[in-house]
Short mmCIF file of C-alpha atoms and ligand atoms in Angstrom, two decimals:
data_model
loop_
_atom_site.label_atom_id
_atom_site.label_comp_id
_atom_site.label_asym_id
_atom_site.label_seq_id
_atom_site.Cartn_x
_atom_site.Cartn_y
_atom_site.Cartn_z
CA UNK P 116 -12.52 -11.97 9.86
CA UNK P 117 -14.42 -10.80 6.98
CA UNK P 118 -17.40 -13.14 6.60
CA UNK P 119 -17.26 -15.58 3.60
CA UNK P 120 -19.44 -18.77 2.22
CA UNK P 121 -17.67 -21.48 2.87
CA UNK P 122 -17.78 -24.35 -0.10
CA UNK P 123 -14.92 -26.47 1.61
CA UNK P 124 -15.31 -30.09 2.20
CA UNK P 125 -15.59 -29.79 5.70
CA UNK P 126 -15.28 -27.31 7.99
CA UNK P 127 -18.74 -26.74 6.42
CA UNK P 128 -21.41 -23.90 7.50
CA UNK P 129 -22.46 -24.12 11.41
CA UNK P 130 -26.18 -22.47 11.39
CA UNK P 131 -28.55 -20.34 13.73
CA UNK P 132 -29.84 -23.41 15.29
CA UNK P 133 -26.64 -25.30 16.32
CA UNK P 134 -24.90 -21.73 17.25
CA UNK P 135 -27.51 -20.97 19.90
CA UNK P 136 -26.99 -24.55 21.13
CA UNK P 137 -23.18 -23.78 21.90
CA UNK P 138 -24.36 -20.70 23.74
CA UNK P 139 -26.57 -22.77 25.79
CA UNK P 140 -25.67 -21.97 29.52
CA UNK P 141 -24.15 -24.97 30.92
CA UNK P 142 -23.76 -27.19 33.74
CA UNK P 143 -21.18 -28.99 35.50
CA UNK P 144 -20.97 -32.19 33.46
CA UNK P 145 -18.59 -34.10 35.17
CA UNK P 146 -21.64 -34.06 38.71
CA UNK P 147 -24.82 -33.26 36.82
CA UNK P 148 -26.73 -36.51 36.35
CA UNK P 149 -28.61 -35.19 33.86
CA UNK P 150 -26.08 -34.60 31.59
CA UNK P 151 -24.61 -38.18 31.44
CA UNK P 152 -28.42 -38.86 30.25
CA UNK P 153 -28.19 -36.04 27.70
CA UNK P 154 -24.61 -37.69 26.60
CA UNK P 155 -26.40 -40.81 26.57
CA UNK P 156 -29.27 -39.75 24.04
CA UNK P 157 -27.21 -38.07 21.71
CA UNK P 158 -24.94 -41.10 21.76
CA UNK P 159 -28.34 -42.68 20.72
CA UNK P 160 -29.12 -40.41 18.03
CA UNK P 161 -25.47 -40.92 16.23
CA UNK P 162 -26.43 -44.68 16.84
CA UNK P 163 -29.30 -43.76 14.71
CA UNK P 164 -27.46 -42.19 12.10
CA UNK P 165 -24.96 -44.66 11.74
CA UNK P 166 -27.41 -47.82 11.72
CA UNK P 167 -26.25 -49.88 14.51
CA UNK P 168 -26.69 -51.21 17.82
CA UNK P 169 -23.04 -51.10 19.07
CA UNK P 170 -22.12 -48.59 21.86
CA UNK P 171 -21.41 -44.91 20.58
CA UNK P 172 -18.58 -42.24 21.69
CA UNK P 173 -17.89 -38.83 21.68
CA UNK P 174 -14.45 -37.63 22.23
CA UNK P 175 -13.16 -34.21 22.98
CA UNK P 176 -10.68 -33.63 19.60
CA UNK P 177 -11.16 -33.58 16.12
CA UNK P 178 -11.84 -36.05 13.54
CA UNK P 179 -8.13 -37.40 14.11
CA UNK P 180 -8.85 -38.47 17.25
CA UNK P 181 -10.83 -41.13 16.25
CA UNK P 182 -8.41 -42.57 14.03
CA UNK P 183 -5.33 -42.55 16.47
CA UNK P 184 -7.54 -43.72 19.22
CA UNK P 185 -9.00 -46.70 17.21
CA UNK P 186 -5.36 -47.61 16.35
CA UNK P 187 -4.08 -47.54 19.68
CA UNK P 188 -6.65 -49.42 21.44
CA UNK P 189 -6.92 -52.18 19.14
CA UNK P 190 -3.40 -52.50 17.78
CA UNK P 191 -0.52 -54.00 19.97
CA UNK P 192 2.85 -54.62 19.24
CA UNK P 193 3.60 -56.92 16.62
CA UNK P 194 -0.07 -57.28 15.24
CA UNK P 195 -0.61 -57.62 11.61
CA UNK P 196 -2.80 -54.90 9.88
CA UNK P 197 -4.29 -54.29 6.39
CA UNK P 198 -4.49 -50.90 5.29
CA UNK P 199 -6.34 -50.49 2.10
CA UNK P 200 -4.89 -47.27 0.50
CA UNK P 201 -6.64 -45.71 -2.64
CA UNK P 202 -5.77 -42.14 -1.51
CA UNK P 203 -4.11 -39.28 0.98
CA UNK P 204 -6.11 -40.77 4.23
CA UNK P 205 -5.86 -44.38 3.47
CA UNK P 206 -2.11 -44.00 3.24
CA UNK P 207 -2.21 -42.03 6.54
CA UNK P 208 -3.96 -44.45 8.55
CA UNK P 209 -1.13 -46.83 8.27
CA UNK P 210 1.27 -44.27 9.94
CA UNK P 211 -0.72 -44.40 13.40
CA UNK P 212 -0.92 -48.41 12.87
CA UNK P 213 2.76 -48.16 12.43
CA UNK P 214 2.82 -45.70 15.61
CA UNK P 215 1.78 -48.37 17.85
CA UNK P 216 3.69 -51.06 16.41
CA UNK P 217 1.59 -52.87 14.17
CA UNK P 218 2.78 -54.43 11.07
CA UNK P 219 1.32 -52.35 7.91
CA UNK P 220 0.48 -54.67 4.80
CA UNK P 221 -0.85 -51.94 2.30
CA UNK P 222 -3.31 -53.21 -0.39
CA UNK P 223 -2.74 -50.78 -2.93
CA UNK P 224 -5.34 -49.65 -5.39
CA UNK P 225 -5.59 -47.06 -8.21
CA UNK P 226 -5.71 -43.32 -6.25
CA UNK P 227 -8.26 -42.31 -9.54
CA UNK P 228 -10.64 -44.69 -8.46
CA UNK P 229 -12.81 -46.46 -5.92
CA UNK P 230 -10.82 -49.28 -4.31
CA UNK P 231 -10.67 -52.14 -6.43
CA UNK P 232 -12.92 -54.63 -4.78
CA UNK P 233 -11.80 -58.07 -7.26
CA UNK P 234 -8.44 -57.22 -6.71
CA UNK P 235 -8.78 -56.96 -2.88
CA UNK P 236 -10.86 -60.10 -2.88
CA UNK P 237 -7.81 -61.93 -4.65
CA UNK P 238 -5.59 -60.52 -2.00
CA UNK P 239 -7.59 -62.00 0.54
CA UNK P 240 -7.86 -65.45 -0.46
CA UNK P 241 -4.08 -65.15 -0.57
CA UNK P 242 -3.81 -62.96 3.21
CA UNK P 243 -6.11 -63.17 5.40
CA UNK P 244 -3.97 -63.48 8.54
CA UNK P 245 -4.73 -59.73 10.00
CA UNK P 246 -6.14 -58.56 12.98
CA UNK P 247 -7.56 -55.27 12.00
CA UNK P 248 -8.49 -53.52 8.64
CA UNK P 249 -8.27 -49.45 8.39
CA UNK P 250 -10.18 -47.93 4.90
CA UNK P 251 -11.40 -44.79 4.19
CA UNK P 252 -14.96 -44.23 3.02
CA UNK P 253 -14.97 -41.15 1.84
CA UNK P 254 -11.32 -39.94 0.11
CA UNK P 255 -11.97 -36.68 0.78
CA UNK P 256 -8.81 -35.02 -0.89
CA UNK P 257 -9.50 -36.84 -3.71
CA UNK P 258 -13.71 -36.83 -4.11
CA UNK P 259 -13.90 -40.99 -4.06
CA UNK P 260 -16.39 -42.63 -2.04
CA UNK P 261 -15.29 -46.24 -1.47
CA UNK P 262 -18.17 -49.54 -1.45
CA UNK P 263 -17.55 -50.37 1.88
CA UNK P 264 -20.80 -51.95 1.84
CA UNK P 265 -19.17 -54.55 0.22
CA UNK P 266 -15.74 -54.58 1.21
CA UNK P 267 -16.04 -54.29 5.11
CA UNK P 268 -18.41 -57.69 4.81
CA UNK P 269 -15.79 -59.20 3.03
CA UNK P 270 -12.93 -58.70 5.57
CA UNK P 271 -15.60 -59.68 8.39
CA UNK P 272 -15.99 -63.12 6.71
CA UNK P 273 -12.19 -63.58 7.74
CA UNK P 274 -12.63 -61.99 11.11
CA UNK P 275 -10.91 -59.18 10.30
CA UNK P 276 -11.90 -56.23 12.60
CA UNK P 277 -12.86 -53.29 10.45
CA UNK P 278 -12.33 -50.04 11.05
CA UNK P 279 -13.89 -46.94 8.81
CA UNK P 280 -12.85 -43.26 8.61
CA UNK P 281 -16.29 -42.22 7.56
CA UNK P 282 -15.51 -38.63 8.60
CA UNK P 283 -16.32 -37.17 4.97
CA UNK P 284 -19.28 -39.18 4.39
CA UNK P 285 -21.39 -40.09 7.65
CA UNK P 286 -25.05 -37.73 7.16
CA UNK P 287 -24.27 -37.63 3.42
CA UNK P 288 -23.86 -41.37 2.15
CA UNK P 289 -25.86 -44.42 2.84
CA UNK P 290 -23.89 -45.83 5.96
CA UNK P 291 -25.36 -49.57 7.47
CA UNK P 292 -22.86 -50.44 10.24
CA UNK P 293 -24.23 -53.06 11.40
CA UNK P 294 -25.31 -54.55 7.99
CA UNK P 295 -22.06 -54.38 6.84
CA UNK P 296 -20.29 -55.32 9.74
CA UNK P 297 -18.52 -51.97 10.71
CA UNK P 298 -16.51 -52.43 13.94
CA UNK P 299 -15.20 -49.26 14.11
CA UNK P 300 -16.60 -46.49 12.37
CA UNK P 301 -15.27 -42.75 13.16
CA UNK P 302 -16.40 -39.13 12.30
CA UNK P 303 -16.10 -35.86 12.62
CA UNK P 304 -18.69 -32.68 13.53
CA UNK P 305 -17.02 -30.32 11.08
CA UNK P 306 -17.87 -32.27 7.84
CA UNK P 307 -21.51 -33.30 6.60
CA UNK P 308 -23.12 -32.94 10.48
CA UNK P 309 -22.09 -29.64 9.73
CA UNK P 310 -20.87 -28.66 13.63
CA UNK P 311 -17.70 -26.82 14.44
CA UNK P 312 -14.58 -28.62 14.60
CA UNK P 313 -13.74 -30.33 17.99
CA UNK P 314 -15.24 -33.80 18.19
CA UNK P 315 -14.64 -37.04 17.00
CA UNK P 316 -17.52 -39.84 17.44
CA UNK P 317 -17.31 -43.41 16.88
CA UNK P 318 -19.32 -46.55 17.14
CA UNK P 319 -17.40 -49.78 18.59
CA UNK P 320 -19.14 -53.34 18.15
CA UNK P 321 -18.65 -56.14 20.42
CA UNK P 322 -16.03 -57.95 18.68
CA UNK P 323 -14.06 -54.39 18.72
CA UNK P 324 -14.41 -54.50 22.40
CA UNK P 325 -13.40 -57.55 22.94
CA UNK P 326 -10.30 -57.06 21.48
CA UNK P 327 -9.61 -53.50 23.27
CA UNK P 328 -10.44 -55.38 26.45
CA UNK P 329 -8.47 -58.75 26.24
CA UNK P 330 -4.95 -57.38 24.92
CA UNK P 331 -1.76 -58.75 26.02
CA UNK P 332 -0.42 -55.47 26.76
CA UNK P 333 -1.52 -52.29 28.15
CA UNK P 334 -2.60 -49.87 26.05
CA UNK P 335 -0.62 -46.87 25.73
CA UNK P 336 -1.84 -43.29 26.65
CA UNK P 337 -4.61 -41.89 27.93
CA UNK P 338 -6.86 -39.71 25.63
CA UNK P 339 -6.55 -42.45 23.40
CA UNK P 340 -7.48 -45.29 24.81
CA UNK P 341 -10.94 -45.96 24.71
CA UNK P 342 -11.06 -49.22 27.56
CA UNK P 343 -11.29 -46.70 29.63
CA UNK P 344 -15.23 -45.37 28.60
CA UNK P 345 -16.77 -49.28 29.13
CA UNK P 346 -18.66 -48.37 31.73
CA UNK P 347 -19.24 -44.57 32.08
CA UNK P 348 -22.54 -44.74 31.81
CA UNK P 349 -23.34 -47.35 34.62
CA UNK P 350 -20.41 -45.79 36.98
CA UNK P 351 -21.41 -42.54 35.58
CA UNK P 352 -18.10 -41.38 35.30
CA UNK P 353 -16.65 -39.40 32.37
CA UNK P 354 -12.68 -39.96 32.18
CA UNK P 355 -12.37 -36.56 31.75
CA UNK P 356 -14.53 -32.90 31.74
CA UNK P 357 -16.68 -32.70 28.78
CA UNK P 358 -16.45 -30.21 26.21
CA UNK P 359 -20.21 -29.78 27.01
CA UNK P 360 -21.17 -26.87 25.01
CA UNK P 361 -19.59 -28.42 21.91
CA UNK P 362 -21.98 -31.95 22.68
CA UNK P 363 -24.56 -29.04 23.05
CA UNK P 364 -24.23 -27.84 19.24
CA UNK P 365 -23.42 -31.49 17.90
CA UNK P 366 -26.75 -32.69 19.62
CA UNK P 367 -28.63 -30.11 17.59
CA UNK P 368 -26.55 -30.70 14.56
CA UNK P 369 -27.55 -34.63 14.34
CA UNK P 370 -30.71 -33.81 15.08
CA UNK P 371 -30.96 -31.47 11.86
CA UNK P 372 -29.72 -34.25 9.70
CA UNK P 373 -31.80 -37.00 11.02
CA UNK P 374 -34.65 -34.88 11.11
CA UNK P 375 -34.03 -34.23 7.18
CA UNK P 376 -35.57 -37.18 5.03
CA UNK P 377 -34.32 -35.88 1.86
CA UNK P 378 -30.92 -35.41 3.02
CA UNK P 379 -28.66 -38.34 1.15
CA UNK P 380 -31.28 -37.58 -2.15
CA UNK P 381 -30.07 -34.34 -2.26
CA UNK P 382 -26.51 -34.79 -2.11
CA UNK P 383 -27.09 -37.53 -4.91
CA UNK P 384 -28.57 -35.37 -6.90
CA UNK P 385 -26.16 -32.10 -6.25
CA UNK P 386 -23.05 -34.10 -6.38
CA UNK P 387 -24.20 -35.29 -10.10
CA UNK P 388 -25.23 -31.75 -11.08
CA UNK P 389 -21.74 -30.49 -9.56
CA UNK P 390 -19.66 -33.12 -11.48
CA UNK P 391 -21.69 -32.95 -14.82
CA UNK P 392 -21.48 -29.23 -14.72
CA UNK P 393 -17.53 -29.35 -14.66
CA UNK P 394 -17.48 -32.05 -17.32
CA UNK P 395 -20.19 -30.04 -19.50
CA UNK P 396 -17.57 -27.10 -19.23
CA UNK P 397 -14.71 -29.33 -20.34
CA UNK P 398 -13.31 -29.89 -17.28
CA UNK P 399 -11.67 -33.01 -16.10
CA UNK P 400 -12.50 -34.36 -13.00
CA UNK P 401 -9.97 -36.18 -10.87
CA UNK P 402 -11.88 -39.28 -9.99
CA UNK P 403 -12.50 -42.02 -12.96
CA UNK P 404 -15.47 -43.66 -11.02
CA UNK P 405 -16.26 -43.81 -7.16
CA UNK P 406 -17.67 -40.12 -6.92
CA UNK P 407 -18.02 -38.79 -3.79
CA UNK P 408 -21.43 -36.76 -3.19
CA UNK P 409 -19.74 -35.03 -0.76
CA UNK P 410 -16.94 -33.48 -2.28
CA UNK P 411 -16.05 -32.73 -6.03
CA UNK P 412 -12.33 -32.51 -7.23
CA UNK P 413 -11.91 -31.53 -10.25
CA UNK P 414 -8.20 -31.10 -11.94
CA UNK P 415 -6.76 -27.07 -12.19
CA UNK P 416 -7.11 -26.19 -15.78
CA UNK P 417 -3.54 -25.34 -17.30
CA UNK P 418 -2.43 -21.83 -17.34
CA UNK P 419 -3.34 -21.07 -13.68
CA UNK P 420 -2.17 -21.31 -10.35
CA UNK P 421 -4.26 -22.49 -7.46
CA UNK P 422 -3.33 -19.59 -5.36
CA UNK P 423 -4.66 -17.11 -8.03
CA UNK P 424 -7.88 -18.84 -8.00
CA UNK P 425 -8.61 -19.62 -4.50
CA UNK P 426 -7.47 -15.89 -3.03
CA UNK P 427 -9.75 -14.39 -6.37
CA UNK P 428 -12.79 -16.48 -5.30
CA UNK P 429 -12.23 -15.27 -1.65
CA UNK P 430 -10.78 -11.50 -1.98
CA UNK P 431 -13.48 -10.58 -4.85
CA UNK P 432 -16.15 -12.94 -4.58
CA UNK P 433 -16.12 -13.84 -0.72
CA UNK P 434 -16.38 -17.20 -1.96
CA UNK P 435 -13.87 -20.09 0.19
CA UNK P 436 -12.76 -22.90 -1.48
CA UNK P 437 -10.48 -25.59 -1.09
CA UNK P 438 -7.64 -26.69 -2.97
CA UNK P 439 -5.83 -30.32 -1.69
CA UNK P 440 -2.47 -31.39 0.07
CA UNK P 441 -0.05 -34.17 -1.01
CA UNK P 442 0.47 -35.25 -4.13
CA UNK P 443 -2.98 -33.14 -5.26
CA UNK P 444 -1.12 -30.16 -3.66
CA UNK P 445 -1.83 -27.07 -6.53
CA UNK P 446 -3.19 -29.45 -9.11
CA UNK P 447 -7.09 -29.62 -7.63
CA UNK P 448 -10.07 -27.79 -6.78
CA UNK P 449 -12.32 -28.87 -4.53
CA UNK P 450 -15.53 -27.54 -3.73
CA UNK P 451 -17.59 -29.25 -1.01
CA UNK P 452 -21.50 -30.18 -1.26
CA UNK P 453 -21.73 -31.39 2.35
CA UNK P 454 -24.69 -30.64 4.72
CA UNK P 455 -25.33 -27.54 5.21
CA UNK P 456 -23.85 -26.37 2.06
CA UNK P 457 -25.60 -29.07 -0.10
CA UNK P 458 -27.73 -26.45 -1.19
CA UNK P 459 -28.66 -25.30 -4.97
CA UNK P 460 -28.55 -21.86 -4.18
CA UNK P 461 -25.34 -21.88 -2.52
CA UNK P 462 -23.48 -24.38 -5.37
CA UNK P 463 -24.90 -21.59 -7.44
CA UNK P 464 -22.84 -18.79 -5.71
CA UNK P 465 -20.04 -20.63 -5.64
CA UNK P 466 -19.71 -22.04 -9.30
CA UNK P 467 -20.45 -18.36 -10.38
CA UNK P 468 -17.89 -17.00 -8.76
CA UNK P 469 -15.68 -19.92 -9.89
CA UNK P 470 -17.11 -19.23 -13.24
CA UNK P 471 -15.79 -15.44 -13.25
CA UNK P 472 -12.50 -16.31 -11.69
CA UNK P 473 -11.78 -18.71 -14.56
CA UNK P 474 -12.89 -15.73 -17.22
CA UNK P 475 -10.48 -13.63 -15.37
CA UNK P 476 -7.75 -15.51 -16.05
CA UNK P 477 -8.58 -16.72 -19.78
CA UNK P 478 -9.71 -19.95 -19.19
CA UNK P 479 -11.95 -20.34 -21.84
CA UNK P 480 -15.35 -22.90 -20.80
CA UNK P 481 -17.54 -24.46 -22.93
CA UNK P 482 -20.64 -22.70 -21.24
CA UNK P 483 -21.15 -20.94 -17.89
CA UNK P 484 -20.67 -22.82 -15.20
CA UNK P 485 -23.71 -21.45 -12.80
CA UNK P 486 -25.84 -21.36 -15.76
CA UNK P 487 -24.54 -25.24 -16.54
CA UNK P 488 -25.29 -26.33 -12.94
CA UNK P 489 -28.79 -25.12 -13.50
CA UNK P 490 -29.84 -26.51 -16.22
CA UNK P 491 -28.96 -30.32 -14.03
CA UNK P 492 -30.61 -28.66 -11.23
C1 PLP K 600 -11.58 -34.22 7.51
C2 PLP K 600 -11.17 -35.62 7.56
C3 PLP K 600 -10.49 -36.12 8.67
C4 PLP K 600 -10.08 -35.22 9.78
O1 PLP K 600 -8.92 -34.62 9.34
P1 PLP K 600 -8.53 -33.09 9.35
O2 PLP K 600 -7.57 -32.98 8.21
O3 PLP K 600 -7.90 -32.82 10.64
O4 PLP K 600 -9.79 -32.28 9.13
C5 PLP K 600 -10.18 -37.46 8.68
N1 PLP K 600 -10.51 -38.27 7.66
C6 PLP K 600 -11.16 -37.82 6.57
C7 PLP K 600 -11.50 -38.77 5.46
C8 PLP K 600 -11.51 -36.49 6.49
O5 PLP K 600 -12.15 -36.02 5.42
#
């Protein structure tokens, strides 16, 4: 495969350092004691990057994982579930609630903007009588980072067990679990950490185990069903061979990020620069407020087909973007600023490339959109 930079909101670029950690020569991790220690730290590094105490995972399968796994431990037949849906993944979660037979309430808010927190407070003075809560915090399709830090405290006052997808967002936005009363909160390696796809990690408080452990019925399935990891670490006993060169790179990976002080400054201030560029160029982004400094979507100027642009930026430019699925399907552009490709330089690339593609076509900009980007830079 020719070699390309890749501006997509997650996978992102995997560098030198993390690459010769998945090279590492290995052991056998189900016998070794000293990699259930090495499992253990890293578990304590995520710990660090997600703010909390509560007990850390890392499961063998992508970001998805977490989310069907969260779903079926905690949800049993009949069980009554909010899912708050401002967007592509908040609407999915409630198919794997539904998958396990919970009872989907949807609290619907505008897909153009962050979820509306007075509305959702309303609701909840109203219903409160759920078990679990699924949101998203980052909308990745749709570039809309949701205030979790005050909505997840608000569902905890009913003791309503909360559970984040913070795939998009965890290493790139300010994330207090335990502050804001997370139960659940899952991610990815492929997104802001900035690892290869493959693993899902998650952080489970006690009032998330208790509920896992004290269920009427069994839970269903096995790679799923995280009752069974309570006590690897004192029995050390994994429920199944580690992907142990993958924990290799991941380890390095989280390292990177919490190593990197400047890290959520600089995604403030590239996401800003990104989004003010487009506008500047009279461009129309698709959020209204809640911007994600993560990802940036920005509507497909009229005139042009997403296919046109994405295989110019990639054939001519070696440039790989990404457009979205769903509803957003050939009516977006998104172009991720996560990581390790939260860099000025390489949002320079990109948006020049982007900038010729649009000349190419004859969509005219008011100013060039590299040049633009600078200028905020
Ligand atoms: C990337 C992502 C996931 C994982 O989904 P894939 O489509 O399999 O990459 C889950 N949730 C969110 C919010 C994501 O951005």
């Amino acid at each position: 495969m020719k070699k390309s930079l890749i501006m997509t909101p997650g996978p992102t670029y995997v560098n030198e350092g993390v690459r010769e950690a998945l090279a590492s020569e290995i052991t056998n991790p189900d016998l070794d004691p000293a990699f259930f220690d090495y499992y253990n730290e890293t578990c304590g590094k995520i710990q660090q990057l997600l703010n909390t105490k509560n007990d850390v995972l890392i499961l063998s399968g992508e970001g998805i994982l977490g989310l069907e796994a969260a779903c079926a431990s905690l949800i049993e037949p009949g069980d009554k579930v909010l899912s708050i849906d401002n967007g592509i993944f908040g609407n999915g979660f409630a198919d794997f609630v539904k998958m396990y037979g919970g009872e989907v309430e949807l609290f619907k808010s505008d897909y153009r903007k962050a979820i509306d927190v007075e509305g959702l407070e309303k609701f909840l003075q109203q219903n409160n009588n759920f078990k679990v809560a699924t949101l998203v915090h980052c909308e990745t399709p749709s570039g809309i980072t949701n205030p979790i830090d005050i909505i997840c405290p608000m569902l905890k006052k009913y003791g309503i067990i909360t559970v984040v997808d913070a795939v998009s967002s965890i290493g790139g936005e300010p994330l207090k679990t335990d502050a804001w009363g997370i139960d659940i909160v899952l991610g990815g390696s492929q997104k802001v950490l900035s690892a290869p796809p493959g693993l899902t990690l998650l952080s489970i408080s006690e009032d998330a185990w208790d509920k896992i452990l004290n269920r009427q019925t069994p839970i269903a399935g096995y790679y799923c069903n995280l009752s069974i990891w309570k006590n690897w670490y004192k029995e050390k006993w994994f429920p199944y061979t580690q992907p142990i060169s993958d924990i290799y790179g991941l380890r390095v990976a989280v390292e990177n990020i919490l190593e990197d002080k400047a890290i959520l400054q600089r995604h403030v201030k590239i996401g800003e620069a990104v989004r003010e560029t487009f506008i500047e160029a009279g461009l129309e982004l698709y959020p209204v407020d809640g911007f994600s400094n993560t990802v940036t979507t920005v509507m497909l100027p009229d005139g042009i087909a997403f296919k046109d642009i994405f295989d110019e930026m990639l054939n001519t430019h070696a440039v790989l973007i990404a457009g979205a699925f769903g509803f957003l399907k050939d009516k977006v552009i998104r172009i991720g600023h996560m990581g390790e490709n939260c860099y000025e330089e390489k949002l320079y690339t990109a948006l020049k490339a982007l900038d010729a593609t649009f000349t190419k076509y004859g969509i005219e900009l008011k100013g060039e959109l590299h040049k633009l980007f600078q200028e905020k830079m």
